[in-house]
Amino acid sequence: MNLCIIPARGGSKRIPKKNIKLFHGKPLIAYSIEKAKNSKLFEKIIVSTDSEEIADVAKKYGAEVLYRPKKLADDFSTSMEVFEHAIKELNKNGEYKYACMIYATAPLLDIKYLKTGLEKLKNSDSCFSFSATTYDFPIWRGFEIENQKAKMLWPQYLNTRSQDLKEVYHDAAQFYWKKLSCQEKFTFDGNIPILIPRYLVQDIDTIEDFIRAELIFKALNDSDKS
């Protein structure tokens, strides 16, 4: 049996009420709930929240609700702490073998990658699988700014051709599968990245991010109809 947990607190500051802000006519969190339901991978879909308003939206779209303690609803609590709390509360009898955390801000999530994450985890000795993608520019050419002037982080790569630089990946912040027989906490090392194309990845932390995600979503759906 598989458990889905969607963390969604009510106190977002950069985008007020981000998790239930309308995104192409539906609350943002509705897309994650619907993807979880349509995947048919889960016996239970839970939204972990501290907000009655989010809870009402979650129930409307077919999820159950777990109210998290106040200590896990502040600006310093991590999504992994919320994930582990929900697992502890909901798997006391050990009936679930796998749990998946899906972010409430993942409207671009493609179910096939969610399924791949579970299958690869089942056939491995790893404890987690997670969504990942490539950086769109070689990080080795990165620089910081000191006293209004650029300073390369790795000056030895200034004249190296981009095709000769090692490709680097990052967390795509869409989903994380956990094998519940494992006691380890999440880390990238030793776990399985599920690679997702960059055009399906958009973190949503600012209004600019939100607008960009809406534009990508519209472009993808328009191309599906054409």
CSV table of C-alpha atoms in Angstrom, one decimal:
chain,number,residue,atom,x,y,z
A,1,MET,CA,0.0,0.0,0.0
A,2,ASN,CA,1.2,3.5,-0.9
A,3,LEU,CA,0.6,6.8,1.0
A,4,CYS,CA,0.7,10.3,-0.6
A,5,ILE,CA,1.4,13.3,1.5
A,6,ILE,CA,1.0,16.9,0.2
A,7,PRO,CA,2.4,19.5,2.5
A,8,ALA,CA,0.6,22.9,2.4
A,9,ARG,CA,0.9,25.4,5.1
A,10,GLY,CA,-1.2,28.6,5.2
A,11,GLY,CA,1.5,31.2,6.0
A,12,SER,CA,3.2,31.8,2.6
A,13,LYS,CA,4.5,35.4,2.5
A,14,ARG,CA,6.0,36.1,-0.9
A,15,ILE,CA,2.8,34.8,-2.6
A,16,PRO,CA,-0.1,35.2,-0.2
A,17,LYS,CA,-2.2,32.0,0.0
A,18,LYS,CA,0.1,30.5,-2.6
A,19,ASN,CA,-1.1,26.9,-2.2
A,20,ILE,CA,-4.7,27.8,-3.0
A,21,LYS,CA,-4.1,30.8,-5.4
A,22,LEU,CA,-6.0,30.3,-8.6
A,23,PHE,CA,-3.9,28.8,-11.3
A,24,HIS,CA,-5.7,28.6,-14.7
A,25,GLY,CA,-9.0,28.7,-12.8
A,26,LYS,CA,-8.3,26.1,-10.1
A,27,PRO,CA,-6.5,26.3,-6.7
A,28,LEU,CA,-2.8,25.5,-7.2
A,29,ILE,CA,-2.9,22.5,-4.8
A,30,ALA,CA,-5.8,21.0,-6.8
A,31,TYR,CA,-3.4,19.9,-9.6
A,32,SER,CA,-1.2,17.9,-7.2
A,33,ILE,CA,-4.3,16.2,-5.6
A,34,GLU,CA,-5.7,15.4,-9.0
A,35,LYS,CA,-2.3,14.0,-10.3
A,36,ALA,CA,-2.1,11.8,-7.2
A,37,LYS,CA,-5.6,10.5,-7.8
A,38,ASN,CA,-5.2,10.0,-11.5
A,39,SER,CA,-2.0,8.1,-11.0
A,40,LYS,CA,-3.9,5.3,-9.2
A,41,LEU,CA,-0.8,4.7,-7.1
A,42,PHE,CA,-2.2,5.6,-3.7
A,43,GLU,CA,-4.6,4.1,-1.2
A,44,LYS,CA,-4.6,7.4,0.8
A,45,ILE,CA,-4.0,11.0,-0.3
A,46,ILE,CA,-3.4,13.3,2.7
A,47,VAL,CA,-2.9,17.1,2.8
A,48,SER,CA,-0.8,18.2,5.8
A,49,THR,CA,-1.8,21.7,6.8
A,50,ASP,CA,-2.3,24.2,9.5
A,51,SER,CA,-5.0,26.1,7.6
A,52,GLU,CA,-8.8,25.5,7.6
A,53,GLU,CA,-9.1,27.3,4.3
A,54,ILE,CA,-6.5,24.9,2.7
A,55,ALA,CA,-8.2,22.0,4.4
A,56,ASP,CA,-11.6,22.9,2.8
A,57,VAL,CA,-10.0,23.1,-0.7
A,58,ALA,CA,-8.2,19.8,-0.2
A,59,LYS,CA,-11.4,18.0,0.8
A,60,LYS,CA,-13.3,19.6,-2.1
A,61,TYR,CA,-10.8,18.0,-4.5
A,62,GLY,CA,-10.8,14.6,-2.9
A,63,ALA,CA,-8.0,14.5,-0.4
A,64,GLU,CA,-8.1,13.8,3.4
A,65,VAL,CA,-6.5,16.3,5.8
A,66,LEU,CA,-4.0,15.9,8.6
A,67,TYR,CA,-3.5,19.0,10.8
A,68,ARG,CA,0.1,19.5,11.7
A,69,PRO,CA,1.3,20.8,15.0
A,70,LYS,CA,2.3,24.5,15.3
A,71,LYS,CA,6.0,23.7,15.6
A,72,LEU,CA,5.8,22.4,12.0
A,73,ALA,CA,3.9,25.3,10.6
A,74,ASP,CA,6.4,28.1,11.0
A,75,ASP,CA,8.9,29.6,8.5
A,76,PHE,CA,11.7,27.3,9.7
A,77,SER,CA,10.0,23.9,9.4
A,78,THR,CA,11.2,21.8,6.4
A,79,SER,CA,8.9,19.9,4.1
A,80,MET,CA,10.9,16.7,5.0
A,81,GLU,CA,10.0,17.2,8.7
A,82,VAL,CA,6.4,17.6,7.7
A,83,PHE,CA,6.6,14.4,5.6
A,84,GLU,CA,8.2,12.4,8.4
A,85,HIS,CA,5.6,13.6,10.9
A,86,ALA,CA,2.7,12.6,8.6
A,87,ILE,CA,4.3,9.1,8.0
A,88,LYS,CA,4.7,8.6,11.8
A,89,GLU,CA,1.0,9.6,12.4
A,90,LEU,CA,-0.5,7.6,9.5
A,91,ASN,CA,1.6,4.5,9.4
A,92,LYS,CA,1.5,3.4,13.1
A,93,ASN,CA,0.4,-0.1,12.1
A,94,GLY,CA,3.0,-0.4,9.3
A,95,GLU,CA,0.4,-1.0,6.6
A,96,TYR,CA,2.1,1.2,4.0
A,97,LYS,CA,5.3,0.1,2.2
A,98,TYR,CA,6.0,3.4,0.3
A,99,ALA,CA,5.1,7.0,0.9
A,100,CYS,CA,5.4,9.9,-1.6
A,101,MET,CA,5.5,13.6,-0.8
A,102,ILE,CA,4.2,15.7,-3.7
A,103,TYR,CA,4.5,19.4,-3.4
A,104,ALA,CA,1.4,21.5,-3.6
A,105,THR,CA,3.2,23.7,-6.1
A,106,ALA,CA,3.7,21.1,-8.8
A,107,PRO,CA,1.1,21.8,-11.6
A,108,LEU,CA,3.6,20.6,-14.2
A,109,LEU,CA,4.1,17.2,-12.7
A,110,ASP,CA,3.8,14.4,-15.2
A,111,ILE,CA,2.4,11.2,-13.8
A,112,LYS,CA,4.7,9.0,-15.8
A,113,TYR,CA,7.7,10.3,-13.8
A,114,LEU,CA,5.8,9.7,-10.6
A,115,LYS,CA,5.3,6.1,-11.6
A,116,THR,CA,9.0,5.7,-12.7
A,117,GLY,CA,10.1,7.0,-9.3
A,118,LEU,CA,8.2,4.2,-7.5
A,119,GLU,CA,9.3,1.4,-9.9
A,120,LYS,CA,13.0,2.4,-9.7
A,121,LEU,CA,12.8,2.6,-5.9
A,122,LYS,CA,11.2,-0.8,-5.7
A,123,ASN,CA,14.0,-2.4,-7.7
A,124,SER,CA,16.8,-0.8,-5.7
A,125,ASP,CA,18.6,-0.8,-2.4
A,126,SER,CA,18.0,2.9,-2.0
A,127,CYS,CA,15.7,4.5,0.5
A,128,PHE,CA,14.4,7.4,-1.7
A,129,SER,CA,13.8,8.5,-5.2
A,130,PHE,CA,13.2,12.1,-6.1
A,131,SER,CA,12.5,14.4,-9.1
A,132,ALA,CA,15.6,16.1,-10.6
A,133,THR,CA,16.6,18.0,-13.6
A,134,THR,CA,19.7,19.6,-15.2
A,135,TYR,CA,20.9,23.2,-14.7
A,136,ASP,CA,20.2,25.2,-17.9
A,137,PHE,CA,23.7,26.8,-17.8
A,138,PRO,CA,27.0,25.4,-16.6
A,139,ILE,CA,27.3,26.3,-13.0
A,140,TRP,CA,31.1,26.2,-13.4
A,141,ARG,CA,30.9,29.6,-15.1
A,142,GLY,CA,29.1,31.1,-12.1
A,143,PHE,CA,30.3,34.2,-10.3
A,144,GLU,CA,29.4,36.2,-7.2
A,145,ILE,CA,29.3,39.9,-6.9
A,146,GLU,CA,31.6,41.7,-4.4
A,147,ASN,CA,31.7,45.5,-4.1
A,148,GLN,CA,29.6,45.6,-7.3
A,149,LYS,CA,32.2,43.6,-9.2
A,150,ALA,CA,32.1,40.1,-10.6
A,151,LYS,CA,34.3,37.4,-9.0
A,152,MET,CA,34.2,33.9,-10.6
A,153,LEU,CA,33.6,31.0,-8.2
A,154,TRP,CA,35.8,28.7,-10.4
A,155,PRO,CA,38.1,30.9,-12.5
A,156,GLN,CA,39.9,27.8,-13.8
A,157,TYR,CA,36.9,27.1,-16.0
A,158,LEU,CA,36.8,30.6,-17.6
A,159,ASN,CA,38.0,29.4,-21.0
A,160,THR,CA,36.7,25.9,-20.9
A,161,ARG,CA,34.2,25.1,-23.6
A,162,SER,CA,30.7,24.5,-22.2
A,163,GLN,CA,30.5,21.1,-23.8
A,164,ASP,CA,33.6,20.0,-21.9
A,165,LEU,CA,32.2,21.0,-18.5
A,166,LYS,CA,30.5,18.3,-16.4
A,167,GLU,CA,26.7,18.4,-16.4
A,168,VAL,CA,25.2,19.1,-13.0
A,169,TYR,CA,21.7,18.3,-11.7
A,170,HIS,CA,19.4,19.8,-9.0
A,171,ASP,CA,16.3,18.9,-7.1
A,172,ALA,CA,13.2,19.5,-9.3
A,173,ALA,CA,11.0,20.0,-6.2
A,174,GLN,CA,8.0,17.9,-7.4
A,175,PHE,CA,8.0,14.6,-5.6
A,176,TYR,CA,10.0,12.4,-3.2
A,177,TRP,CA,9.3,8.6,-2.7
A,178,LYS,CA,10.4,6.9,0.5
A,179,LYS,CA,10.7,3.2,1.2
A,180,LEU,CA,9.2,2.9,4.6
A,181,SER,CA,11.3,0.0,5.8
A,182,CYS,CA,14.2,2.6,5.8
A,183,GLN,CA,14.9,4.7,8.9
A,184,GLU,CA,17.3,7.1,7.1
A,185,LYS,CA,16.5,10.7,6.6
A,186,PHE,CA,16.5,12.1,3.1
A,187,THR,CA,19.8,13.1,1.4
A,188,PHE,CA,20.7,13.2,-2.2
A,189,ASP,CA,23.7,10.9,-1.7
A,190,GLY,CA,22.9,7.3,-2.5
A,191,ASN,CA,19.4,7.9,-3.6
A,192,ILE,CA,17.7,7.8,-7.1
A,193,PRO,CA,17.2,10.9,-9.2
A,194,ILE,CA,14.3,10.7,-11.6
A,195,LEU,CA,15.3,13.0,-14.4
A,196,ILE,CA,12.6,15.4,-15.7
A,197,PRO,CA,13.1,17.6,-18.8
A,198,ARG,CA,13.6,21.3,-17.8
A,199,TYR,CA,10.5,22.5,-19.6
A,200,LEU,CA,8.4,20.6,-17.1
A,201,VAL,CA,10.2,22.1,-14.1
A,202,GLN,CA,9.4,25.5,-12.5
A,203,ASP,CA,9.8,26.2,-8.8
A,204,ILE,CA,7.1,28.6,-7.5
A,205,ASP,CA,8.4,30.9,-4.9
A,206,THR,CA,7.7,34.4,-6.3
A,207,ILE,CA,5.0,36.0,-8.4
A,208,GLU,CA,7.3,35.9,-11.3
A,209,ASP,CA,7.7,32.2,-10.8
A,210,PHE,CA,3.9,31.8,-10.6
A,211,ILE,CA,3.4,33.7,-13.9
A,212,ARG,CA,6.1,31.7,-15.7
A,213,ALA,CA,4.5,28.4,-14.5
A,214,GLU,CA,1.2,29.5,-15.8
A,215,LEU,CA,2.7,30.4,-19.2
A,216,ILE,CA,4.5,27.0,-19.4
A,217,PHE,CA,1.3,25.2,-18.4
A,218,LYS,CA,-0.7,27.0,-21.1
A,219,ALA,CA,1.9,26.3,-23.8
A,220,LEU,CA,2.0,22.6,-22.9
A,221,ASN,CA,-1.8,22.3,-22.9
A,222,ASP,CA,-2.2,24.4,-26.1
A,223,SER,CA,0.3,22.0,-27.9
A,224,ASP,CA,-1.6,19.0,-26.6
A,225,LYS,CA,-4.8,20.4,-28.3
A,226,SER,CA,-3.1,21.2,-31.6
